[in-house]
mmCIF file of C-alpha atoms in Angstrom:
data_model
loop_
_atom_site.group_PDB
_atom_site.id
_atom_site.type_symbol
_atom_site.label_atom_id
_atom_site.label_comp_id
_atom_site.label_asym_id
_atom_site.label_seq_id
_atom_site.Cartn_x
_atom_site.Cartn_y
_atom_site.Cartn_z
ATOM 1 C CA MET A 1 12.451 10.986 -19.657
ATOM 2 C CA SER A 2 12.872 8.023 -17.356
ATOM 3 C CA SER A 3 15.886 7.488 -15.149
ATOM 4 C CA PRO A 4 18.378 4.873 -16.420
ATOM 5 C CA SER A 5 18.302 3.285 -12.937
ATOM 6 C CA ALA A 6 14.511 2.884 -12.895
ATOM 7 C CA SER A 7 13.389 -0.739 -12.525
ATOM 8 C CA VAL A 8 9.770 -0.074 -13.500
ATOM 9 C CA VAL A 9 8.793 2.493 -16.107
ATOM 10 C CA ALA A 10 5.302 3.019 -17.530
ATOM 11 C CA SER A 11 4.345 5.717 -19.988
ATOM 12 C CA GLY A 12 0.854 6.609 -21.147
ATOM 13 C CA LEU A 13 -0.788 3.323 -20.144
ATOM 14 C CA VAL A 14 -4.375 3.063 -21.353
ATOM 15 C CA LYS A 15 -6.734 0.159 -20.745
ATOM 16 C CA ARG A 16 -10.391 0.062 -21.711
ATOM 17 C CA PHE A 17 -13.066 -2.421 -20.704
ATOM 18 C CA LYS A 18 -16.555 -3.048 -21.981
ATOM 19 C CA THR A 19 -19.196 -3.114 -19.280
ATOM 20 C CA ARG A 20 -22.946 -3.379 -19.372
ATOM 21 C CA ALA A 21 -23.087 0.403 -19.060
ATOM 22 C CA GLY A 22 -20.638 0.955 -21.907
ATOM 23 C CA GLN A 23 -16.887 1.451 -22.201
ATOM 24 C CA VAL A 24 -14.819 2.166 -19.092
ATOM 25 C CA ASP A 25 -11.331 3.668 -19.167
ATOM 26 C CA ALA A 26 -9.656 1.729 -16.348
ATOM 27 C CA LEU A 27 -6.381 3.488 -17.159
ATOM 28 C CA ALA A 28 -6.368 6.802 -18.993
ATOM 29 C CA GLY A 29 -2.706 7.594 -19.629
ATOM 30 C CA LEU A 30 -0.922 6.462 -16.483
ATOM 31 C CA ASP A 31 2.790 7.263 -16.029
ATOM 32 C CA LEU A 32 4.866 5.530 -13.353
ATOM 33 C CA GLU A 33 8.544 5.238 -12.504
ATOM 34 C CA VAL A 34 10.084 3.163 -9.718
ATOM 35 C CA PRO A 35 13.831 3.660 -9.126
ATOM 36 C CA GLU A 36 15.842 0.548 -8.415
ATOM 37 C CA GLY A 37 15.891 -0.494 -4.760
ATOM 38 C CA THR A 38 12.923 1.634 -3.703
ATOM 39 C CA VAL A 39 9.268 1.153 -2.785
ATOM 40 C CA LEU A 40 6.536 2.919 -4.739
ATOM 41 C CA GLY A 41 3.165 3.019 -2.998
ATOM 42 C CA LEU A 42 0.228 3.129 -5.387
ATOM 43 C CA LEU A 43 -2.852 4.565 -3.667
ATOM 44 C CA GLY A 44 -6.321 5.244 -4.936
ATOM 45 C CA PRO A 45 -10.009 4.645 -4.241
ATOM 46 C CA ASN A 46 -11.736 1.445 -5.293
ATOM 47 C CA GLY A 47 -11.895 1.244 -9.068
ATOM 48 C CA ALA A 48 -9.132 3.813 -9.570
ATOM 49 C CA GLY A 49 -7.054 1.432 -11.722
ATOM 50 C CA LYS A 50 -4.453 0.129 -9.264
ATOM 51 C CA THR A 51 -4.935 -3.569 -9.953
ATOM 52 C CA THR A 52 -5.289 -2.945 -13.675
ATOM 53 C CA ALA A 53 -1.897 -1.209 -13.656
ATOM 54 C CA VAL A 54 -0.294 -4.090 -11.754
ATOM 55 C CA SER A 55 -1.869 -6.608 -14.140
ATOM 56 C CA ILE A 56 -0.335 -4.828 -17.127
ATOM 57 C CA LEU A 57 3.086 -4.489 -15.532
ATOM 58 C CA THR A 58 3.080 -8.210 -14.665
ATOM 59 C CA THR A 59 1.899 -9.208 -18.202
ATOM 60 C CA LEU A 60 -1.500 -10.487 -17.077
ATOM 61 C CA LEU A 61 -3.159 -7.854 -19.278
ATOM 62 C CA GLU A 62 -2.020 -6.061 -22.422
ATOM 63 C CA PRO A 63 -2.371 -2.272 -22.538
ATOM 64 C CA ASP A 64 -4.449 -0.744 -25.305
ATOM 65 C CA GLU A 65 -1.956 2.116 -25.516
ATOM 66 C CA GLY A 66 1.341 3.052 -23.918
ATOM 67 C CA GLN A 67 4.606 1.316 -23.089
ATOM 68 C CA ALA A 68 6.138 -0.240 -20.006
ATOM 69 C CA THR A 69 9.364 -1.956 -19.043
ATOM 70 C CA VAL A 70 10.076 -3.986 -15.924
ATOM 71 C CA ALA A 71 13.666 -4.816 -14.938
ATOM 72 C CA GLY A 72 14.693 -3.793 -18.442
ATOM 73 C CA ALA A 73 12.231 -6.071 -20.260
ATOM 74 C CA ASP A 74 9.344 -4.788 -22.366
ATOM 75 C CA VAL A 75 5.947 -6.016 -21.150
ATOM 76 C CA ARG A 76 4.588 -6.246 -24.697
ATOM 77 C CA ARG A 77 7.548 -7.714 -26.576
ATOM 78 C CA GLU A 78 9.218 -9.740 -23.803
ATOM 79 C CA PRO A 79 6.458 -10.989 -21.469
ATOM 80 C CA ALA A 80 8.260 -14.246 -20.638
ATOM 81 C CA GLU A 81 11.381 -12.319 -19.633
ATOM 82 C CA VAL A 82 9.324 -9.947 -17.476
ATOM 83 C CA ARG A 83 7.750 -12.906 -15.675
ATOM 84 C CA ARG A 84 11.175 -14.401 -15.069
ATOM 85 C CA ARG A 85 12.345 -11.214 -13.343
ATOM 86 C CA ILE A 86 9.379 -10.490 -11.070
ATOM 87 C CA GLY A 87 7.491 -11.814 -8.074
ATOM 88 C CA LEU A 88 3.757 -11.172 -7.693
ATOM 89 C CA SER A 89 1.331 -11.492 -4.824
ATOM 90 C CA GLY A 90 -2.209 -10.518 -5.781
ATOM 91 C CA GLN A 91 -5.183 -9.513 -3.674
ATOM 92 C CA TYR A 92 -6.258 -13.107 -3.106
ATOM 93 C CA ALA A 93 -3.981 -15.952 -2.064
ATOM 94 C CA ALA A 94 -3.142 -18.149 -5.074
ATOM 95 C CA VAL A 95 -2.055 -21.425 -3.508
ATOM 96 C CA ASP A 96 -2.726 -25.053 -4.409
ATOM 97 C CA GLU A 97 -4.911 -26.227 -1.553
ATOM 98 C CA LEU A 98 -4.172 -29.900 -2.176
ATOM 99 C CA LEU A 99 -0.430 -29.418 -1.684
ATOM 100 C CA THR A 100 1.298 -28.788 1.622
ATOM 101 C CA GLY A 101 2.866 -25.442 2.371
ATOM 102 C CA PHE A 102 6.300 -26.922 1.670
ATOM 103 C CA GLU A 103 5.141 -28.482 -1.606
ATOM 104 C CA ASN A 104 3.628 -25.192 -2.776
ATOM 105 C CA LEU A 105 6.899 -23.314 -2.339
ATOM 106 C CA ASP A 106 9.034 -26.186 -3.634
ATOM 107 C CA MET A 107 6.871 -26.331 -6.767
ATOM 108 C CA ILE A 108 7.333 -22.614 -7.382
ATOM 109 C CA GLY A 109 11.083 -23.030 -7.066
ATOM 110 C CA ARG A 110 11.034 -25.883 -9.609
ATOM 111 C CA LEU A 111 8.968 -23.747 -12.016
ATOM 112 C CA TYR A 112 11.623 -21.038 -11.728
ATOM 113 C CA ARG A 113 14.209 -23.781 -12.443
ATOM 114 C CA LEU A 114 16.083 -23.274 -9.205
ATOM 115 C CA GLY A 115 16.870 -26.975 -9.034
ATOM 116 C CA ARG A 116 15.774 -29.576 -6.480
ATOM 117 C CA SER A 117 18.212 -28.662 -3.720
ATOM 118 C CA ARG A 118 17.800 -24.888 -3.958
ATOM 119 C CA SER A 119 14.006 -25.108 -4.264
ATOM 120 C CA ARG A 120 13.734 -27.200 -1.121
ATOM 121 C CA ALA A 121 16.121 -24.938 0.779
ATOM 122 C CA ARG A 122 14.169 -21.798 -0.193
ATOM 123 C CA ALA A 123 10.883 -23.443 0.774
ATOM 124 C CA THR A 124 12.223 -24.299 4.221
ATOM 125 C CA GLU A 125 13.752 -20.851 4.681
ATOM 126 C CA LEU A 126 10.589 -18.986 3.698
ATOM 127 C CA LEU A 127 8.264 -21.169 5.743
ATOM 128 C CA GLU A 128 10.334 -20.305 8.785
ATOM 129 C CA ARG A 129 10.505 -16.612 7.919
ATOM 130 C CA PHE A 130 6.724 -16.414 7.562
ATOM 131 C CA SER A 131 6.103 -18.446 10.747
ATOM 132 C CA LEU A 132 4.630 -21.356 8.797
ATOM 133 C CA ASP A 133 7.260 -23.985 9.620
ATOM 134 C CA ASP A 134 4.955 -25.757 12.091
ATOM 135 C CA ALA A 135 2.389 -26.180 9.301
ATOM 136 C CA ALA A 136 4.883 -26.977 6.532
ATOM 137 C CA ASN A 137 3.594 -30.519 5.990
ATOM 138 C CA ARG A 138 -0.109 -29.759 6.269
ATOM 139 C CA PRO A 139 -2.269 -29.353 3.132
ATOM 140 C CA ALA A 140 -2.884 -25.675 2.394
ATOM 141 C CA LYS A 141 -6.644 -26.309 2.520
ATOM 142 C CA THR A 142 -6.269 -26.668 6.306
ATOM 143 C CA TYR A 143 -4.646 -23.228 6.625
ATOM 144 C CA SER A 144 -6.486 -20.214 7.950
ATOM 145 C CA GLY A 145 -7.022 -17.251 5.646
ATOM 146 C CA GLY A 146 -4.078 -15.388 7.155
ATOM 147 C CA MET A 147 -1.818 -18.425 6.793
ATOM 148 C CA ARG A 148 -2.741 -18.799 3.127
ATOM 149 C CA ARG A 149 -1.975 -15.125 2.625
ATOM 150 C CA ARG A 150 1.474 -15.536 4.153
ATOM 151 C CA LEU A 151 2.129 -18.614 2.018
ATOM 152 C CA ASP A 152 1.174 -16.684 -1.109
ATOM 153 C CA LEU A 153 3.536 -13.864 -0.145
ATOM 154 C CA ALA A 154 6.314 -16.364 0.465
ATOM 155 C CA GLY A 155 5.720 -17.752 -3.016
ATOM 156 C CA ALA A 156 6.411 -14.334 -4.538
ATOM 157 C CA LEU A 157 9.863 -14.382 -2.927
ATOM 158 C CA VAL A 158 11.010 -17.911 -3.800
ATOM 159 C CA ALA A 159 13.177 -16.941 -6.770
ATOM 160 C CA GLU A 160 14.470 -13.746 -5.104
ATOM 161 C CA PRO A 161 13.340 -11.627 -8.075
ATOM 162 C CA PRO A 162 14.733 -8.099 -8.531
ATOM 163 C CA VAL A 163 11.236 -6.616 -8.814
ATOM 164 C CA ILE A 164 8.220 -7.565 -6.680
ATOM 165 C CA PHE A 165 4.604 -6.470 -7.085
ATOM 166 C CA LEU A 166 2.420 -6.665 -3.992
ATOM 167 C CA ASP A 167 -1.247 -5.923 -4.617
ATOM 168 C CA GLU A 168 -2.784 -5.152 -1.209
ATOM 169 C CA PRO A 169 -0.428 -7.678 0.425
ATOM 170 C CA THR A 170 -1.610 -7.457 4.026
ATOM 171 C CA THR A 171 -5.297 -8.055 3.382
ATOM 172 C CA GLY A 172 -6.436 -10.678 5.883
ATOM 173 C CA LEU A 173 -3.353 -10.446 8.082
ATOM 174 C CA ASP A 174 -3.551 -9.732 11.796
ATOM 175 C CA PRO A 175 -1.589 -6.731 13.132
ATOM 176 C CA ARG A 176 1.365 -8.843 14.241
ATOM 177 C CA SER A 177 1.663 -10.571 10.846
ATOM 178 C CA ARG A 178 1.374 -7.200 9.121
ATOM 179 C CA VAL A 179 4.284 -5.776 11.108
ATOM 180 C CA GLU A 180 6.328 -8.921 10.401
ATOM 181 C CA LEU A 181 5.665 -8.498 6.686
ATOM 182 C CA TRP A 182 6.734 -4.874 6.844
ATOM 183 C CA ALA A 183 10.039 -5.994 8.350
ATOM 184 C CA ILE A 184 10.536 -8.495 5.521
ATOM 185 C CA ILE A 185 9.780 -5.826 2.920
ATOM 186 C CA ARG A 186 12.307 -3.453 4.488
ATOM 187 C CA GLU A 187 14.896 -6.236 4.482
ATOM 188 C CA LEU A 188 14.261 -6.980 0.795
ATOM 189 C CA VAL A 189 14.526 -3.340 -0.217
ATOM 190 C CA GLY A 190 17.678 -2.991 1.872
ATOM 191 C CA ARG A 191 19.202 -5.716 -0.287
ATOM 192 C CA GLY A 192 18.304 -3.866 -3.488
ATOM 193 C CA THR A 193 14.888 -5.298 -4.386
ATOM 194 C CA THR A 194 12.473 -2.912 -6.122
ATOM 195 C CA LEU A 195 8.874 -3.043 -4.955
ATOM 196 C CA LEU A 196 5.586 -1.675 -6.209
ATOM 197 C CA LEU A 197 2.935 -1.816 -3.516
ATOM 198 C CA THR A 198 -0.767 -1.138 -3.816
ATOM 199 C CA THR A 199 -2.561 -0.704 -0.544
ATOM 200 C CA GLN A 200 -5.595 0.856 1.065
ATOM 201 C CA TYR A 201 -3.939 0.872 4.465
ATOM 202 C CA LEU A 202 -2.545 4.382 4.330
ATOM 203 C CA GLU A 203 -0.399 3.683 7.380
ATOM 204 C CA GLU A 204 1.273 0.949 5.327
ATOM 205 C CA ALA A 205 2.245 3.363 2.579
ATOM 206 C CA ASP A 206 3.439 5.858 5.186
ATOM 207 C CA GLN A 207 5.635 3.185 6.782
ATOM 208 C CA LEU A 208 7.077 1.585 3.652
ATOM 209 C CA ALA A 209 6.924 3.772 0.562
ATOM 210 C CA ASP A 210 9.810 5.961 -0.584
ATOM 211 C CA ASP A 211 7.446 7.592 -3.066
ATOM 212 C CA ILE A 212 3.673 7.545 -3.387
ATOM 213 C CA VAL A 213 1.493 7.950 -6.459
ATOM 214 C CA VAL A 214 -2.198 8.649 -5.898
ATOM 215 C CA ILE A 215 -4.366 7.628 -8.832
ATOM 216 C CA ASP A 216 -8.025 8.270 -9.548
ATOM 217 C CA HIS A 217 -10.048 7.450 -12.660
ATOM 218 C CA GLY A 218 -6.987 5.831 -14.217
ATOM 219 C CA ARG A 219 -4.684 8.849 -13.933
ATOM 220 C CA ALA A 220 -1.985 9.920 -11.501
ATOM 221 C CA ILE A 221 -3.299 12.921 -9.595
ATOM 222 C CA ALA A 222 -0.431 13.353 -7.116
ATOM 223 C CA HIS A 223 3.131 12.128 -6.675
ATOM 224 C CA GLY A 224 5.668 12.636 -3.917
ATOM 225 C CA THR A 225 6.969 11.387 -0.617
ATOM 226 C CA ALA A 226 4.517 11.001 2.254
ATOM 227 C CA ASP A 227 5.781 14.259 3.781
ATOM 228 C CA GLN A 228 5.479 16.114 0.475
ATOM 229 C CA LEU A 229 1.914 14.940 -0.017
ATOM 230 C CA LYS A 230 0.978 15.831 3.543
ATOM 231 C CA SER A 231 2.345 19.345 3.041
ATOM 232 C CA GLN A 232 -0.208 19.855 0.251
ATOM 233 C CA VAL A 233 -3.111 19.732 2.680
ATOM 234 C CA GLY A 234 -1.711 22.163 5.214
ATOM 235 C CA GLY A 235 0.886 22.242 7.914
ATOM 236 C CA GLU A 236 0.900 21.440 11.587
ATOM 237 C CA ARG A 237 -2.003 22.000 13.935
ATOM 238 C CA ILE A 238 -2.284 22.319 17.692
ATOM 239 C CA GLU A 239 -5.184 20.268 19.008
ATOM 240 C CA VAL A 240 -6.512 20.910 22.515
ATOM 241 C CA LEU A 241 -9.056 18.897 24.477
ATOM 242 C CA LEU A 242 -10.338 20.855 27.460
ATOM 243 C CA ALA A 243 -11.333 19.499 30.850
ATOM 244 C CA GLU A 244 -14.908 19.915 31.994
ATOM 245 C CA GLY A 245 -15.468 23.445 33.284
ATOM 246 C CA ALA A 246 -12.431 24.943 31.535
ATOM 247 C CA SER A 247 -13.079 28.204 29.721
ATOM 248 C CA ILE A 248 -13.445 27.632 25.990
ATOM 249 C CA ASP A 249 -13.222 31.389 25.374
ATOM 250 C CA ASP A 250 -9.890 31.663 27.222
ATOM 251 C CA ALA A 251 -8.495 28.637 25.379
ATOM 252 C CA ALA A 252 -9.597 30.057 22.024
ATOM 253 C CA ALA A 253 -7.935 33.399 22.828
ATOM 254 C CA VAL A 254 -4.661 31.627 23.661
ATOM 255 C CA LEU A 255 -4.697 29.640 20.427
ATOM 256 C CA ARG A 256 -5.574 32.668 18.291
ATOM 257 C CA ALA A 257 -2.420 34.352 19.568
ATOM 258 C CA VAL A 258 -0.214 31.565 18.148
ATOM 259 C CA ALA A 259 -2.352 30.427 15.210
ATOM 260 C CA ALA A 260 -1.425 30.904 11.554
ATOM 261 C CA GLY A 261 -5.091 30.821 10.546
ATOM 262 C CA GLU A 262 -8.609 30.450 11.862
ATOM 263 C CA VAL A 263 -9.091 28.459 15.073
ATOM 264 C CA ASP A 264 -11.735 25.734 14.838
ATOM 265 C CA VAL A 265 -13.801 25.396 18.039
ATOM 266 C CA ASP A 266 -16.045 22.407 18.769
ATOM 267 C CA ALA A 267 -17.836 23.504 21.926
ATOM 268 C CA THR A 268 -19.744 20.227 22.294
ATOM 269 C CA ALA A 269 -16.600 18.084 22.251
ATOM 270 C CA ARG A 270 -14.617 20.837 24.025
ATOM 271 C CA ARG A 271 -11.963 20.494 21.313
ATOM 272 C CA LEU A 272 -10.039 23.279 19.585
ATOM 273 C CA LEU A 273 -7.817 23.050 16.522
ATOM 274 C CA ALA A 274 -5.410 25.780 15.431
ATOM 275 C CA PRO A 275 -3.136 25.775 12.346
ATOM 276 C CA VAL A 276 0.416 26.831 13.292
ATOM 277 C CA SER A 277 3.892 27.228 11.871
ATOM 278 C CA GLY A 278 6.797 26.123 14.014
ATOM 279 C CA GLY A 279 4.643 23.631 15.855
ATOM 280 C CA VAL A 280 6.845 22.843 18.874
ATOM 281 C CA SER A 281 7.573 26.447 19.811
ATOM 282 C CA ALA A 282 3.928 27.426 19.270
ATOM 283 C CA LEU A 283 2.867 24.510 21.468
ATOM 284 C CA ALA A 284 5.221 25.596 24.261
ATOM 285 C CA THR A 285 3.902 29.156 24.107
ATOM 286 C CA ALA A 286 0.293 27.962 24.174
ATOM 287 C CA LEU A 287 0.946 25.635 27.120
ATOM 288 C CA ASP A 288 2.551 28.424 29.169
ATOM 289 C CA GLU A 289 -0.351 30.791 28.501
ATOM 290 C CA LEU A 290 -2.988 28.142 29.235
ATOM 291 C CA ARG A 291 -1.322 27.459 32.599
ATOM 292 C CA THR A 292 -1.136 31.185 33.334
ATOM 293 C CA ARG A 293 -4.869 31.551 32.662
ATOM 294 C CA GLY A 294 -5.686 28.422 34.652
ATOM 295 C CA VAL A 295 -7.269 26.604 31.714
ATOM 296 C CA ALA A 296 -7.417 22.879 32.541
ATOM 297 C CA VAL A 297 -6.424 20.670 29.614
ATOM 298 C CA LEU A 298 -7.047 16.938 29.210
ATOM 299 C CA ASP A 299 -4.891 16.574 26.115
ATOM 300 C CA ILE A 300 -2.821 18.826 23.898
ATOM 301 C CA GLY A 301 -0.392 18.174 21.086
ATOM 302 C CA VAL A 302 0.905 19.055 17.659
ATOM 303 C CA ARG A 303 -0.863 17.079 14.946
ATOM 304 C CA ARG A 304 0.490 16.649 11.442
ATOM 305 C CA PRO A 305 -1.702 15.843 8.430
ATOM 306 C CA THR A 306 -2.022 12.130 7.770
ATOM 307 C CA LEU A 307 -2.203 10.291 4.467
ATOM 308 C CA ASP A 308 -5.911 9.909 5.211
ATOM 309 C CA ASP A 309 -6.140 13.699 5.062
ATOM 310 C CA VAL A 310 -4.235 13.672 1.771
ATOM 311 C CA PHE A 311 -6.482 10.987 0.329
ATOM 312 C CA LEU A 312 -9.604 12.865 1.325
ATOM 313 C CA SER A 313 -8.269 16.138 -0.059
ATOM 314 C CA LEU A 314 -7.207 14.658 -3.402
ATOM 315 C CA THR A 315 -10.038 12.228 -4.128
ATOM 316 C CA GLY A 316 -12.931 13.835 -2.289
ATOM 317 C CA HIS A 317 -13.540 10.934 0.092
ATOM 318 C CA ALA A 318 -11.750 8.847 2.678
ATOM 319 C CA ALA A 319 -9.915 5.664 1.818
ATOM 320 C CA GLU A 320 -11.899 2.431 1.827
ATOM 321 C CA HIS A 321 -10.060 0.218 4.286
ATOM 322 C CA ASN A 322 -10.250 -3.519 4.062
ATOM 323 C CA GLY A 323 -12.857 -3.966 6.729
ATOM 324 C CA THR A 324 -15.777 -4.298 4.348
ATOM 325 C CA LYS A 325 -17.357 -7.506 3.229
ATOM 326 C CA PRO A 326 -15.930 -9.165 0.105
ATOM 327 C CA ASP A 327 -18.965 -8.302 -1.995
ATOM 328 C CA GLU A 328 -18.758 -4.673 -0.867
ATOM 329 C CA GLN A 329 -15.113 -4.208 -1.773
ATOM 330 C CA ARG A 330 -13.902 -5.252 -5.169
ATOM 331 C CA PRO A 331 -11.027 -2.935 -6.100
ATOM 332 C CA ASP A 332 -10.861 -2.267 -9.829
ATOM 333 C CA ALA A 333 -14.018 -4.260 -10.397
ATOM 334 C CA GLU A 334 -13.981 -3.123 -14.006
ATOM 335 C CA GLN A 335 -11.174 -5.600 -14.579
ATOM 336 C CA GLN A 336 -13.704 -8.393 -14.259
ATOM 337 C CA GLU A 337 -15.436 -7.240 -17.405
ATOM 338 C CA VAL A 338 -14.561 -8.113 -20.996
ATOM 339 C CA PRO A 339 -11.710 -6.048 -22.528
ATOM 340 C CA ALA A 340 -12.679 -3.734 -25.337
#
């Protein structure tokens, strides 16, 4: 049963597509719930169904089976009301290249019926917030890819909707712009906005998401906070990088004394990895013993599992980050086919 305070609820979503190879189940009974004023990170490999799920929740596609409500409105029976209550930024910037940045945002405000004065004020405010004020009166076709991306994101915020869907929002942004966007997202959520975020930058989900759902083959295969998911792939580890000439055997003996499992030794890289419980105290003990034995260390520390480790453990391969060429990375490519 869903929580009465949930802003996004999906139950048993199924979506099938016809492809040249036959029928594909893009979603195979997906359940989601996003409490009001929180961020849900939706993670999964390419083709897992992330964009298909977002398309259904934003009324761009109809599910073949299942139900969903967004901000209290049913996506099947009340699509116009859903669209009125949401903001959406997809994987590719959807801006009118013939209009200026200001005109793009002002137009969106008029479409949301904010009125002339409010639309213009929001356009000015958002252009400044996204560091586009210097280019406000330039046609969008003169913008760089990153600038278009920021303009598209600003468009999703014009009407200050209670629920926002961001489908891989930082694709094409430089590191500084990405951090600025994260700050804006935190500010929005702090004011009560609910956000569903799909991303392949696992650091992004770690930074922003209150809860994370990992999906694969159209189903949720894991759900929890970042820390809860990390705990599924093991606890803390002490990692040691030895100086040239330091005794690997002595270092291994020290780590075995504090380890909670088998110590992994890479003699070529002179690196040792030991699973531990109580990481800080185990690290202190290991450091003291290494000094006593005169083992020279270049680097040592307690490492925690990352979301990359979680992703690999759950899906069987590492996440595909957005560094590939456009024709090599088409998340949820099945969506381009004809619905069954």
